[in-house]
PDB file of C-alpha atoms in Angstrom:
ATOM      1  CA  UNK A 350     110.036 125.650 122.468  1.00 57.00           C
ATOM      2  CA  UNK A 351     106.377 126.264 121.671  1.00 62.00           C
ATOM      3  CA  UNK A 352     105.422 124.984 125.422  1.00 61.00           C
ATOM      4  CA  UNK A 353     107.247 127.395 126.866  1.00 67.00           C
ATOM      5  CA  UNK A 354     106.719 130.289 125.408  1.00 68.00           C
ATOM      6  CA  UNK A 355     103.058 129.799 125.482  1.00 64.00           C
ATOM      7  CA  UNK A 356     103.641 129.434 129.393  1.00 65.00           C
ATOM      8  CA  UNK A 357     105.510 132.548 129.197  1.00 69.00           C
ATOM      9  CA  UNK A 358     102.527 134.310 127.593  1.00 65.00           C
ATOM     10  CA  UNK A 359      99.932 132.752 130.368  1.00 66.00           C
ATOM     11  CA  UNK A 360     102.774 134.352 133.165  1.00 67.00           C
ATOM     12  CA  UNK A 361     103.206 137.430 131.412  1.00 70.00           C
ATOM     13  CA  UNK A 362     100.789 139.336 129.497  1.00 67.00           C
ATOM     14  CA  UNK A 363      97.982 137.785 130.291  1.00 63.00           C
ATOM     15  CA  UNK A 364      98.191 138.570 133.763  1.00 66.00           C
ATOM     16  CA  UNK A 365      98.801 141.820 132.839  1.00 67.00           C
ATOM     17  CA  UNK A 366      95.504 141.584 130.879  1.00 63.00           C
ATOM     18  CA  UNK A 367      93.615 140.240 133.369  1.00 60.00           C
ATOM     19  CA  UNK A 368      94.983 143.056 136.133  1.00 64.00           C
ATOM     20  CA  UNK A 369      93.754 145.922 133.648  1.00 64.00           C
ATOM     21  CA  UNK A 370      90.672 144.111 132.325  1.00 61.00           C
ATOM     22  CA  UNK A 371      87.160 143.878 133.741  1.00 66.00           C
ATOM     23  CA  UNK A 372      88.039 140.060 134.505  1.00 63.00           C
ATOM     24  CA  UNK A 373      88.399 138.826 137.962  1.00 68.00           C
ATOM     25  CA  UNK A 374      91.368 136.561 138.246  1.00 68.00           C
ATOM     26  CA  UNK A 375      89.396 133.254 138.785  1.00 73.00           C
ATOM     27  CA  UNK A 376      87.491 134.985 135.709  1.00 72.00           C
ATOM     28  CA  UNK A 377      90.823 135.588 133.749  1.00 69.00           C
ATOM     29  CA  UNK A 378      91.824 131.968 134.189  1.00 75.00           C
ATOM     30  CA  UNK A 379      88.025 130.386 133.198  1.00 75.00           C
ATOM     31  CA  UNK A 380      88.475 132.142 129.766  1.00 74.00           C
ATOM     32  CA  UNK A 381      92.101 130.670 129.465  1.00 75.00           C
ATOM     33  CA  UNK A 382      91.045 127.595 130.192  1.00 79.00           C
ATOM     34  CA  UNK A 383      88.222 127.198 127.726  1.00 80.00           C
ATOM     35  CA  UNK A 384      90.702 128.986 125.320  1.00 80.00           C
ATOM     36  CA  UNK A 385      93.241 126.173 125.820  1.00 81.00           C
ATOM     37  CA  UNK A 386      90.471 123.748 125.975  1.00 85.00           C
ATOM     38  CA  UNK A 387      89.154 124.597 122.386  1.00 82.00           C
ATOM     39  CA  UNK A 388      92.410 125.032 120.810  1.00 78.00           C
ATOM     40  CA  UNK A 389      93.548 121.571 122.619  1.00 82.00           C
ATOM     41  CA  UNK A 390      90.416 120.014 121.254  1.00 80.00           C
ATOM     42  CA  UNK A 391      90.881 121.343 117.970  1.00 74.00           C
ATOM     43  CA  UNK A 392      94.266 120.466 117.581  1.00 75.00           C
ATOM     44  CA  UNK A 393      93.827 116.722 118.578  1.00 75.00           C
ATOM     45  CA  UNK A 394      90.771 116.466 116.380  1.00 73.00           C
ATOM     46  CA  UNK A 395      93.780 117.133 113.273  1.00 67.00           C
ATOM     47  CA  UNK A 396      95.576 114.670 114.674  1.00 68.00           C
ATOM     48  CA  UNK A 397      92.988 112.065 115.178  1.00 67.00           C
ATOM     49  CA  UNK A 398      91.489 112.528 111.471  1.00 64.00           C
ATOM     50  CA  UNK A 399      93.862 110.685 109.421  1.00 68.00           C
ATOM     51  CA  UNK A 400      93.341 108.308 107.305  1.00 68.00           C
ATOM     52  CA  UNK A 401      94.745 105.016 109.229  1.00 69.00           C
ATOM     53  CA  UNK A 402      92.177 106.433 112.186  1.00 70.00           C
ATOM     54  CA  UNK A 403      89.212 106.617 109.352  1.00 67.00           C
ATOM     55  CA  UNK A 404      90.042 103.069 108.137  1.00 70.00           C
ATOM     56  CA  UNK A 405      90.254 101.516 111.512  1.00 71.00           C
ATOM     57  CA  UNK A 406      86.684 103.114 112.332  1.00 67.00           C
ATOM     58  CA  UNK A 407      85.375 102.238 109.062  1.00 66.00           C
ATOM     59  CA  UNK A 408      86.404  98.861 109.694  1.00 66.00           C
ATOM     60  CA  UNK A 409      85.144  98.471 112.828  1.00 69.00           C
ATOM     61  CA  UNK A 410      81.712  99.678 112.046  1.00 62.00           C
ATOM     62  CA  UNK A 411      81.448  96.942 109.238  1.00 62.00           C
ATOM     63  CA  UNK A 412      81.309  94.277 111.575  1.00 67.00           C
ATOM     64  CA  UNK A 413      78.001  95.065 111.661  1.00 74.00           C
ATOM     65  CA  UNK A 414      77.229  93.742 107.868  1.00 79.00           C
ATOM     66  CA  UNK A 415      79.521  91.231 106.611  1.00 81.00           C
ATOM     67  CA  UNK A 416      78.898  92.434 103.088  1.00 85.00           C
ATOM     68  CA  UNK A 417      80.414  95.026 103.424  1.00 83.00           C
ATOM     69  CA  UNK A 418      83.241  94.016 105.637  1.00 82.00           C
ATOM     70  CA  UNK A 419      83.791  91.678 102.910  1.00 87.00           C
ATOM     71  CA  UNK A 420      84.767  94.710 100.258  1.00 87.00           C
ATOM     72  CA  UNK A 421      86.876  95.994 102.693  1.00 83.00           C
ATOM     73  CA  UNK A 422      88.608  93.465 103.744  1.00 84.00           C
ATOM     74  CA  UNK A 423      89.219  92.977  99.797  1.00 88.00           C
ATOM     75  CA  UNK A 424      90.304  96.277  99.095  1.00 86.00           C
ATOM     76  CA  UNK A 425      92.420  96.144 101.992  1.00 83.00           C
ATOM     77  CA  UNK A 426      93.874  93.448 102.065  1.00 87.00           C
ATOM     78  CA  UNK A 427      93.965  92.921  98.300  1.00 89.00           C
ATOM     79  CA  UNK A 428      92.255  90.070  98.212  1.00 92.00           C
ATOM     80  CA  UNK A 429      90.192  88.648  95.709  1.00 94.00           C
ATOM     81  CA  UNK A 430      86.211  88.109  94.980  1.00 95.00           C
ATOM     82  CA  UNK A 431      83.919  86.663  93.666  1.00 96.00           C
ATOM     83  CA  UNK A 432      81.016  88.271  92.351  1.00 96.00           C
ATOM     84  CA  UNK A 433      78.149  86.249  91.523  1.00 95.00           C
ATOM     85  CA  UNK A 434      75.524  88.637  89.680  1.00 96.00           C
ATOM     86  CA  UNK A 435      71.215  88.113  90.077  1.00 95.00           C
ATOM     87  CA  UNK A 436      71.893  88.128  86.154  1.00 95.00           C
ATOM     88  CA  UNK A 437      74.357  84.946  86.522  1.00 94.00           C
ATOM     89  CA  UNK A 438      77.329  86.866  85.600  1.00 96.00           C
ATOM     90  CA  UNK A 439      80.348  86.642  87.812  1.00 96.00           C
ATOM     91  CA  UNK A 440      83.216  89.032  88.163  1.00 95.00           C
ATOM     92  CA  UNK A 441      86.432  88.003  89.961  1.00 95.00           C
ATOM     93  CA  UNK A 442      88.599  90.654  90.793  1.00 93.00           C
ATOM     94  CA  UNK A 443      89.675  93.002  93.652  1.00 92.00           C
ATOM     95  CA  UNK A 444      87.852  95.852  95.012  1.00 91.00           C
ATOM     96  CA  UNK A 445      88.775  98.927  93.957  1.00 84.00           C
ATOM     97  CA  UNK A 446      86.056 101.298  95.344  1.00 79.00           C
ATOM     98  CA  UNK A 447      83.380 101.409  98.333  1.00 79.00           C
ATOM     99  CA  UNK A 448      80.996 104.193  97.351  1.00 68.00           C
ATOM    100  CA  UNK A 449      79.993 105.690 100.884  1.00 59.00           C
ATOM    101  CA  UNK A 450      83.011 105.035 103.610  1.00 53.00           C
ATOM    102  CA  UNK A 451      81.213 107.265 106.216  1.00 56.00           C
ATOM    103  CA  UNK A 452      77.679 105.536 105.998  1.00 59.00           C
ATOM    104  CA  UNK A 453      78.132 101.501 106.886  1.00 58.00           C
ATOM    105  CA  UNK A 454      74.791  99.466 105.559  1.00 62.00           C
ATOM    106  CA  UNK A 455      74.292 102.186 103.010  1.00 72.00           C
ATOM    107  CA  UNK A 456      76.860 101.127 100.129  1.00 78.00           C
ATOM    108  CA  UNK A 457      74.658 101.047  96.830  1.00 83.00           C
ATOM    109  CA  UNK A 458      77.248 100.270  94.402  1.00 88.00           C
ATOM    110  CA  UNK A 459      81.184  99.585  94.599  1.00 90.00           C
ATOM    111  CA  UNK A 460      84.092  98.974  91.733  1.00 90.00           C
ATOM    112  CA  UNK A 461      86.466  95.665  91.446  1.00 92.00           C
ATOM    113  CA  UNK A 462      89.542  95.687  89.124  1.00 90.00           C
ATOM    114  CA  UNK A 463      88.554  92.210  87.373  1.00 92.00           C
ATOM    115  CA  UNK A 464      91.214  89.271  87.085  1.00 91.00           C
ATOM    116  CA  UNK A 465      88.394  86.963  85.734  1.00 92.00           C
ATOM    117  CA  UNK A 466      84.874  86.736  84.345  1.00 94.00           C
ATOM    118  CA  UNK A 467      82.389  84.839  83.100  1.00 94.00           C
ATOM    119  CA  UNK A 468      78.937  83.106  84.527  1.00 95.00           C
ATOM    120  CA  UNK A 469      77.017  80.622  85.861  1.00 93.00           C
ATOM    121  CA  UNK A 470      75.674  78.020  84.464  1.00 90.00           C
ATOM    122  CA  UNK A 471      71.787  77.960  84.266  1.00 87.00           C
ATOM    123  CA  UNK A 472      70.947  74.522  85.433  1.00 89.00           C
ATOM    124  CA  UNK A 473      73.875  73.639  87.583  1.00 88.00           C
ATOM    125  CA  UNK A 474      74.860  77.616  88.663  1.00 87.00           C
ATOM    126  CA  UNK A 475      78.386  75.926  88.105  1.00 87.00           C
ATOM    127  CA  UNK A 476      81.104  78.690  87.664  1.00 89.00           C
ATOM    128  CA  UNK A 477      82.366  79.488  84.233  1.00 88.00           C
ATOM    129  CA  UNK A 478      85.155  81.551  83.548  1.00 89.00           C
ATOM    130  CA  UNK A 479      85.708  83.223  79.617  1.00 91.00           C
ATOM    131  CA  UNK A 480      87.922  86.390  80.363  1.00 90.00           C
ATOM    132  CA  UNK A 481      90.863  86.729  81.614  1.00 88.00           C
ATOM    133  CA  UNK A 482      92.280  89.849  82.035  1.00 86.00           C
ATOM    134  CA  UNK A 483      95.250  89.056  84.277  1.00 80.00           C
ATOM    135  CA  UNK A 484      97.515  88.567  80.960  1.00 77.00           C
ATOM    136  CA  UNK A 485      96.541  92.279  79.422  1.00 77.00           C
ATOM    137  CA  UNK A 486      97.327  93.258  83.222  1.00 77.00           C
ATOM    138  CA  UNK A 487     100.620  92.151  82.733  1.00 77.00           C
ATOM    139  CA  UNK A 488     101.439  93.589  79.555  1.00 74.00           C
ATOM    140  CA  UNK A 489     100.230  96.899  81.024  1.00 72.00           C
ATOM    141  CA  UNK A 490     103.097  96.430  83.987  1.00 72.00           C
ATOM    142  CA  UNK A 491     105.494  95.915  81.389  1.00 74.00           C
ATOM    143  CA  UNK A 492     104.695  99.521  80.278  1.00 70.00           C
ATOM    144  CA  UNK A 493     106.219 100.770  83.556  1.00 65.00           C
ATOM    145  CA  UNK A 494     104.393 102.648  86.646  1.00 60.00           C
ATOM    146  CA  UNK A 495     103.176 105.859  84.671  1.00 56.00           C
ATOM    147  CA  UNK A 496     100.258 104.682  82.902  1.00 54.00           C
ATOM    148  CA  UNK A 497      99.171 101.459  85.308  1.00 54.00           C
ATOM    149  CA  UNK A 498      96.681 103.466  87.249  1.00 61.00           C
ATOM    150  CA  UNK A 499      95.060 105.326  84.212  1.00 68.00           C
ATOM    151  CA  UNK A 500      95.151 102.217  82.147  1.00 69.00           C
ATOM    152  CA  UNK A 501      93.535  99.999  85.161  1.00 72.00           C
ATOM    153  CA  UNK A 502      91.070 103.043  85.612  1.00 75.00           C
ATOM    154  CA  UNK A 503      89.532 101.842  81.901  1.00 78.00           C
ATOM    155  CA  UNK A 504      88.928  97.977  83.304  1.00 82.00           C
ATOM    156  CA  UNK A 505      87.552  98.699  86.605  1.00 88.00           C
ATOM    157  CA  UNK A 506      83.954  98.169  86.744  1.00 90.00           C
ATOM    158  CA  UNK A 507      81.284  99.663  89.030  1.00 92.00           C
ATOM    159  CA  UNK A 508      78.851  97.176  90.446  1.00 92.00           C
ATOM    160  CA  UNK A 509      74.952  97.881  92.263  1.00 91.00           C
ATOM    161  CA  UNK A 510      74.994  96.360  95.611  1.00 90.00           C
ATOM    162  CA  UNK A 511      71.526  95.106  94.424  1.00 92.00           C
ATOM    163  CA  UNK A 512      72.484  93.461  91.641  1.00 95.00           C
ATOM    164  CA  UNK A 513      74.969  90.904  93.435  1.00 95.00           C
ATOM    165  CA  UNK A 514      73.278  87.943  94.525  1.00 94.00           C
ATOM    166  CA  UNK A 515      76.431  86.154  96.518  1.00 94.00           C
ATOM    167  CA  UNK A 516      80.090  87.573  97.188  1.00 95.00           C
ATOM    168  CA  UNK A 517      82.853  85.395  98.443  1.00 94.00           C
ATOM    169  CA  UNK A 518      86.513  85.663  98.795  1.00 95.00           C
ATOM    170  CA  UNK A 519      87.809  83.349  95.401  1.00 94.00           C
ATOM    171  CA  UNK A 520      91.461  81.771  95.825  1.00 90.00           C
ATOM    172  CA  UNK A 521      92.316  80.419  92.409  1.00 86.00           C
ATOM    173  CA  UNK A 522      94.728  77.550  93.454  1.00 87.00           C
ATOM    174  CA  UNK A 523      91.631  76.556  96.321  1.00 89.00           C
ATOM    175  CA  UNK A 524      89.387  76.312  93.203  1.00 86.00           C
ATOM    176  CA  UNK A 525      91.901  74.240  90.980  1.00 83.00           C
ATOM    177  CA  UNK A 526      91.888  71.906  93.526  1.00 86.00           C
ATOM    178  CA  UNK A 527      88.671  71.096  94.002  1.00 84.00           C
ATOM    179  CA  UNK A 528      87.759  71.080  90.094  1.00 79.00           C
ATOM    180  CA  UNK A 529      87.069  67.018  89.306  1.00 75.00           C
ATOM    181  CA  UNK A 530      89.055  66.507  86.350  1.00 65.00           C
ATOM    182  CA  UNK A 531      90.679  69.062  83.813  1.00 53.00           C
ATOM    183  CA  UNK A 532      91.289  71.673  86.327  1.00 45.00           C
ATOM    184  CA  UNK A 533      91.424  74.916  84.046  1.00 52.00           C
ATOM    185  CA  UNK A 534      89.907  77.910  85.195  1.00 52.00           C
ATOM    186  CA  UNK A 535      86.919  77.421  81.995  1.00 50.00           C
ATOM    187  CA  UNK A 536      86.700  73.311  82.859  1.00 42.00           C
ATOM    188  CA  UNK A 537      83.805  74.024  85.997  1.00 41.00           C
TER     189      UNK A 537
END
């Protein structure tokens, strides 16, 4: 046991050290302390920096801007967005990418694997959707698991934070159901 014999050191040798050395005993046991202390600290600092600790943090700090609690929540969560462009192009997909996880309010540019896209409509900003890549996607699957990632690598598509001009979470069925009408993806 690793406890022990590190308690058998302390009784041990280094009171032997500390009996021949120019240490006092309550000297002896300062600089075993702030041995133990650093190594302790050290130690749980490994433990602590793992990746479910980062995400939590990272998540927590995004509270602070919605926008960006918004991409993480979608990559996440797997959830997905819509991406409304200054240019009126719109991107619906999930997000793949957050440049900067350290530096919250500071992401210039992040990636979304797109399901749909398309754009808005100039007078009525209505949303019109002309791609659809969900049906290559599926082909892709039917490849098997080896090529998916390297194949959904070549769609995914890296977006300015300044560009966007409105993000939302985008459930399909939701919009079908409020489409007056024909209530295909293209009929806005």
């Amino acid at each position: 046991n690793l406890a022990s014999a590190a308690f058998r050191w302390l009784d041990r040798d280094l009171n032997q050290l500390i009996r021949t050395s120019i240490f006092t005993p309550r000297e002896g046991l300062f600089v075993v302390w702030a041995v133990l202390s650093v190594g302790l600290a050290w130690r749980s600092g490994c433990l602590l920096n793992t990746k479910a600790c980062k995400k939590k943090a990272v998540a927590r700090l995004a509270r602070e801007n919605a926008f960006e609690l918004m991409l993480y929540e979608s990559a996440e969560q797997v959830k997905p967005v819509l991406v409304s462009l200054k240019s009126r192009k719109i991107y619906i997909g999930i997000v793949y990418r957050i440049n900067n996880d350290d530096a919250i309010g500071e992401t210039d540019y992040f990636s979304i694997l797109p399901l749909w896209s398309g754009y808005r409509d100039k007078d009525s900003l209505s949303l019109r959707i002309a791609t659809f890549y969900e049906d290559h996607y599926s082909m892709v699957l039917a490849h098997g698991p080896t090529k998916n990632e390297q194949i959904f690598d070549q769609f995914k598509i890296v977006i300015g934070s300044i560009e966007v001009s409105t993000l939302s979470f985008f459930d399909i069925a939701v919009y079908h159901n409020l489409q007056p009408g024909d209530s295909t993806p293209a009929a806005a």
